[in-house]
Amino acid sequence: MLIGKQSWQFANRPVIESSAASGGPFEAEGKLAADFDILHDDLWMGQDSYEKAHRYLLEEAINAALSKGDFNKAEMQFMLAGDLINQITP
């Protein structure tokens, strides 16, 4: 149930059924590279702006999480997402 403008209260504890992470070349070179589901060599992911590349990564991670959990978009009830540099608001 929605409480106020942006807070939720659940009757039962939420369960994370699936997750995924995608990243670019910097993540691929980092210590956590093995924890990413998808990594790219191209910083811009073939997009014409950095913001579009970030959006592409987010959409790709969502689709990977759905695939890993054997879900489709219609079955998704909630999504928790973010980017570490806070440039995207999905």
mmCIF file with all atom_site columns, C-alpha atoms in Angstrom:
data_model
loop_
_atom_site.group_PDB
_atom_site.id
_atom_site.type_symbol
_atom_site.label_atom_id
_atom_site.label_alt_id
_atom_site.label_comp_id
_atom_site.label_asym_id
_atom_site.label_entity_id
_atom_site.label_seq_id
_atom_site.pdbx_PDB_ins_code
_atom_site.Cartn_x
_atom_site.Cartn_y
_atom_site.Cartn_z
_atom_site.occupancy
_atom_site.B_iso_or_equiv
_atom_site.pdbx_formal_charge
_atom_site.auth_seq_id
_atom_site.auth_comp_id
_atom_site.auth_asym_id
_atom_site.auth_atom_id
_atom_site.pdbx_PDB_model_num
ATOM 1  C CA . MET A 1 1  ? 0.000  0.000   0.000   1.00 0.00 ? 1  MET A CA 1
ATOM 2  C CA . LEU A 1 2  ? 1.257  3.465   -0.911  1.00 0.00 ? 2  LEU A CA 1
ATOM 3  C CA . ILE A 1 3  ? 1.864  5.658   2.128   1.00 0.00 ? 3  ILE A CA 1
ATOM 4  C CA . GLY A 1 4  ? 2.245  9.337   1.281   1.00 0.00 ? 4  GLY A CA 1
ATOM 5  C CA . LYS A 1 5  ? 3.796  10.216  -2.064  1.00 0.00 ? 5  LYS A CA 1
ATOM 6  C CA . GLN A 1 6  ? 6.745  7.840   -2.292  1.00 0.00 ? 6  GLN A CA 1
ATOM 7  C CA . SER A 1 7  ? 6.730  5.264   0.510   1.00 0.00 ? 7  SER A CA 1
ATOM 8  C CA . TRP A 1 8  ? 5.311  1.767   0.403   1.00 0.00 ? 8  TRP A CA 1
ATOM 9  C CA . GLN A 1 9  ? 4.197  -0.524  3.198   1.00 0.00 ? 9  GLN A CA 1
ATOM 10 C CA . PHE A 1 10 ? 3.830  -4.200  2.365   1.00 0.00 ? 10 PHE A CA 1
ATOM 11 C CA . ALA A 1 11 ? 1.476  -6.635  4.100   1.00 0.00 ? 11 ALA A CA 1
ATOM 12 C CA . ASN A 1 12 ? 4.165  -9.313  3.670   1.00 0.00 ? 12 ASN A CA 1
ATOM 13 C CA . ARG A 1 13 ? 7.928  -8.918  3.463   1.00 0.00 ? 13 ARG A CA 1
ATOM 14 C CA . PRO A 1 14 ? 9.057  -8.328  -0.117  1.00 0.00 ? 14 PRO A CA 1
ATOM 15 C CA . VAL A 1 15 ? 11.217 -10.986 -1.749  1.00 0.00 ? 15 VAL A CA 1
ATOM 16 C CA . ILE A 1 16 ? 13.890 -10.334 -4.360  1.00 0.00 ? 16 ILE A CA 1
ATOM 17 C CA . GLU A 1 17 ? 13.221 -12.981 -6.988  1.00 0.00 ? 17 GLU A CA 1
ATOM 18 C CA . SER A 1 18 ? 15.832 -11.955 -9.529  1.00 0.00 ? 18 SER A CA 1
ATOM 19 C CA . SER A 1 19 ? 18.605 -9.441  -10.077 1.00 0.00 ? 19 SER A CA 1
ATOM 20 C CA . ALA A 1 20 ? 21.091 -8.443  -12.755 1.00 0.00 ? 20 ALA A CA 1
ATOM 21 C CA . ALA A 1 21 ? 23.831 -5.900  -13.302 1.00 0.00 ? 21 ALA A CA 1
ATOM 22 C CA . SER A 1 22 ? 25.321 -4.512  -16.488 1.00 0.00 ? 22 SER A CA 1
ATOM 23 C CA . GLY A 1 23 ? 28.381 -2.322  -16.843 1.00 0.00 ? 23 GLY A CA 1
ATOM 24 C CA . GLY A 1 24 ? 30.880 -0.733  -19.147 1.00 0.00 ? 24 GLY A CA 1
ATOM 25 C CA . PRO A 1 25 ? 34.631 -0.930  -19.572 1.00 0.00 ? 25 PRO A CA 1
ATOM 26 C CA . PHE A 1 26 ? 35.453 0.614   -16.182 1.00 0.00 ? 26 PHE A CA 1
ATOM 27 C CA . GLU A 1 27 ? 33.373 -1.996  -14.370 1.00 0.00 ? 27 GLU A CA 1
ATOM 28 C CA . ALA A 1 28 ? 34.942 -4.690  -16.535 1.00 0.00 ? 28 ALA A CA 1
ATOM 29 C CA . GLU A 1 29 ? 38.389 -3.665  -15.268 1.00 0.00 ? 29 GLU A CA 1
ATOM 30 C CA . GLY A 1 30 ? 37.352 -3.503  -11.609 1.00 0.00 ? 30 GLY A CA 1
ATOM 31 C CA . LYS A 1 31 ? 37.543 -6.008  -8.790  1.00 0.00 ? 31 LYS A CA 1
ATOM 32 C CA . LEU A 1 32 ? 33.825 -6.772  -9.035  1.00 0.00 ? 32 LEU A CA 1
ATOM 33 C CA . ALA A 1 33 ? 33.807 -7.582  -12.770 1.00 0.00 ? 33 ALA A CA 1
ATOM 34 C CA . ALA A 1 34 ? 32.871 -11.211 -12.104 1.00 0.00 ? 34 ALA A CA 1
ATOM 35 C CA . ASP A 1 35 ? 29.713 -10.052 -10.305 1.00 0.00 ? 35 ASP A CA 1
ATOM 36 C CA . PHE A 1 36 ? 28.275 -8.364  -13.405 1.00 0.00 ? 36 PHE A CA 1
ATOM 37 C CA . ASP A 1 37 ? 25.928 -10.260 -15.690 1.00 0.00 ? 37 ASP A CA 1
ATOM 38 C CA . ILE A 1 38 ? 26.767 -8.186  -18.773 1.00 0.00 ? 38 ILE A CA 1
ATOM 39 C CA . LEU A 1 39 ? 29.868 -6.103  -19.513 1.00 0.00 ? 39 LEU A CA 1
ATOM 40 C CA . HIS A 1 40 ? 30.641 -3.917  -22.526 1.00 0.00 ? 40 HIS A CA 1
ATOM 41 C CA . ASP A 1 41 ? 33.885 -2.711  -24.102 1.00 0.00 ? 41 ASP A CA 1
ATOM 42 C CA . ASP A 1 42 ? 32.252 0.429   -25.507 1.00 0.00 ? 42 ASP A CA 1
ATOM 43 C CA . LEU A 1 43 ? 31.728 3.226   -22.958 1.00 0.00 ? 43 LEU A CA 1
ATOM 44 C CA . TRP A 1 44 ? 28.827 4.594   -25.007 1.00 0.00 ? 44 TRP A CA 1
ATOM 45 C CA . MET A 1 45 ? 27.228 1.210   -25.860 1.00 0.00 ? 45 MET A CA 1
ATOM 46 C CA . GLY A 1 46 ? 26.829 2.364   -29.467 1.00 0.00 ? 46 GLY A CA 1
ATOM 47 C CA . GLN A 1 47 ? 24.578 5.249   -28.374 1.00 0.00 ? 47 GLN A CA 1
ATOM 48 C CA . ASP A 1 48 ? 24.965 8.905   -29.369 1.00 0.00 ? 48 ASP A CA 1
ATOM 49 C CA . SER A 1 49 ? 25.107 10.242  -25.791 1.00 0.00 ? 49 SER A CA 1
ATOM 50 C CA . TYR A 1 50 ? 26.383 9.111   -22.424 1.00 0.00 ? 50 TYR A CA 1
ATOM 51 C CA . GLU A 1 51 ? 22.878 9.444   -20.942 1.00 0.00 ? 51 GLU A CA 1
ATOM 52 C CA . LYS A 1 52 ? 21.445 7.145   -23.614 1.00 0.00 ? 52 LYS A CA 1
ATOM 53 C CA . ALA A 1 53 ? 24.228 4.674   -22.881 1.00 0.00 ? 53 ALA A CA 1
ATOM 54 C CA . HIS A 1 54 ? 23.246 4.676   -19.197 1.00 0.00 ? 54 HIS A CA 1
ATOM 55 C CA . ARG A 1 55 ? 19.620 4.141   -20.115 1.00 0.00 ? 55 ARG A CA 1
ATOM 56 C CA . TYR A 1 56 ? 20.675 1.257   -22.365 1.00 0.00 ? 56 TYR A CA 1
ATOM 57 C CA . LEU A 1 57 ? 22.574 -0.344  -19.456 1.00 0.00 ? 57 LEU A CA 1
ATOM 58 C CA . LEU A 1 58 ? 19.566 -0.003  -17.160 1.00 0.00 ? 58 LEU A CA 1
ATOM 59 C CA . GLU A 1 59 ? 17.160 -1.499  -19.708 1.00 0.00 ? 59 GLU A CA 1
ATOM 60 C CA . GLU A 1 60 ? 19.629 -4.297  -20.391 1.00 0.00 ? 60 GLU A CA 1
ATOM 61 C CA . ALA A 1 61 ? 19.919 -5.118  -16.674 1.00 0.00 ? 61 ALA A CA 1
ATOM 62 C CA . ILE A 1 62 ? 16.122 -5.144  -16.319 1.00 0.00 ? 62 ILE A CA 1
ATOM 63 C CA . ASN A 1 63 ? 15.743 -7.529  -19.252 1.00 0.00 ? 63 ASN A CA 1
ATOM 64 C CA . ALA A 1 64 ? 18.529 -9.769  -17.906 1.00 0.00 ? 64 ALA A CA 1
ATOM 65 C CA . ALA A 1 65 ? 16.879 -9.922  -14.466 1.00 0.00 ? 65 ALA A CA 1
ATOM 66 C CA . LEU A 1 66 ? 13.538 -10.809 -16.046 1.00 0.00 ? 66 LEU A CA 1
ATOM 67 C CA . SER A 1 67 ? 15.195 -13.511 -18.134 1.00 0.00 ? 67 SER A CA 1
ATOM 68 C CA . LYS A 1 68 ? 17.126 -14.966 -15.182 1.00 0.00 ? 68 LYS A CA 1
ATOM 69 C CA . GLY A 1 69 ? 13.936 -15.129 -13.126 1.00 0.00 ? 69 GLY A CA 1
ATOM 70 C CA . ASP A 1 70 ? 11.938 -16.521 -16.061 1.00 0.00 ? 70 ASP A CA 1
ATOM 71 C CA . PHE A 1 71 ? 9.492  -13.605 -15.795 1.00 0.00 ? 71 PHE A CA 1
ATOM 72 C CA . ASN A 1 72 ? 7.935  -11.267 -18.321 1.00 0.00 ? 72 ASN A CA 1
ATOM 73 C CA . LYS A 1 73 ? 7.385  -7.532  -17.844 1.00 0.00 ? 73 LYS A CA 1
ATOM 74 C CA . ALA A 1 74 ? 3.685  -8.002  -17.049 1.00 0.00 ? 74 ALA A CA 1
ATOM 75 C CA . GLU A 1 75 ? 4.584  -10.170 -14.035 1.00 0.00 ? 75 GLU A CA 1
ATOM 76 C CA . MET A 1 76 ? 6.890  -7.557  -12.475 1.00 0.00 ? 76 MET A CA 1
ATOM 77 C CA . GLN A 1 77 ? 5.245  -5.861  -9.510  1.00 0.00 ? 77 GLN A CA 1
ATOM 78 C CA . PHE A 1 78 ? 8.093  -3.667  -8.265  1.00 0.00 ? 78 PHE A CA 1
ATOM 79 C CA . MET A 1 79 ? 11.556 -2.759  -9.413  1.00 0.00 ? 79 MET A CA 1
ATOM 80 C CA . LEU A 1 80 ? 14.435 -1.408  -7.382  1.00 0.00 ? 80 LEU A CA 1
ATOM 81 C CA . ALA A 1 81 ? 17.071 0.177   -9.580  1.00 0.00 ? 81 ALA A CA 1
ATOM 82 C CA . GLY A 1 82 ? 19.696 2.828   -9.568  1.00 0.00 ? 82 GLY A CA 1
ATOM 83 C CA . ASP A 1 83 ? 22.934 4.056   -10.961 1.00 0.00 ? 83 ASP A CA 1
ATOM 84 C CA . LEU A 1 84 ? 25.909 4.937   -8.828  1.00 0.00 ? 84 LEU A CA 1
ATOM 85 C CA . ILE A 1 85 ? 26.361 8.424   -10.235 1.00 0.00 ? 85 ILE A CA 1
ATOM 86 C CA . ASN A 1 86 ? 22.694 9.419   -9.990  1.00 0.00 ? 86 ASN A CA 1
ATOM 87 C CA . GLN A 1 87 ? 22.310 10.667  -13.563 1.00 0.00 ? 87 GLN A CA 1
ATOM 88 C CA . ILE A 1 88 ? 19.233 8.656   -14.462 1.00 0.00 ? 88 ILE A CA 1
ATOM 89 C CA . THR A 1 89 ? 15.754 8.657   -13.018 1.00 0.00 ? 89 THR A CA 1
ATOM 90 C CA . PRO A 1 90 ? 13.893 5.721   -14.596 1.00 0.00 ? 90 PRO A CA 1
#
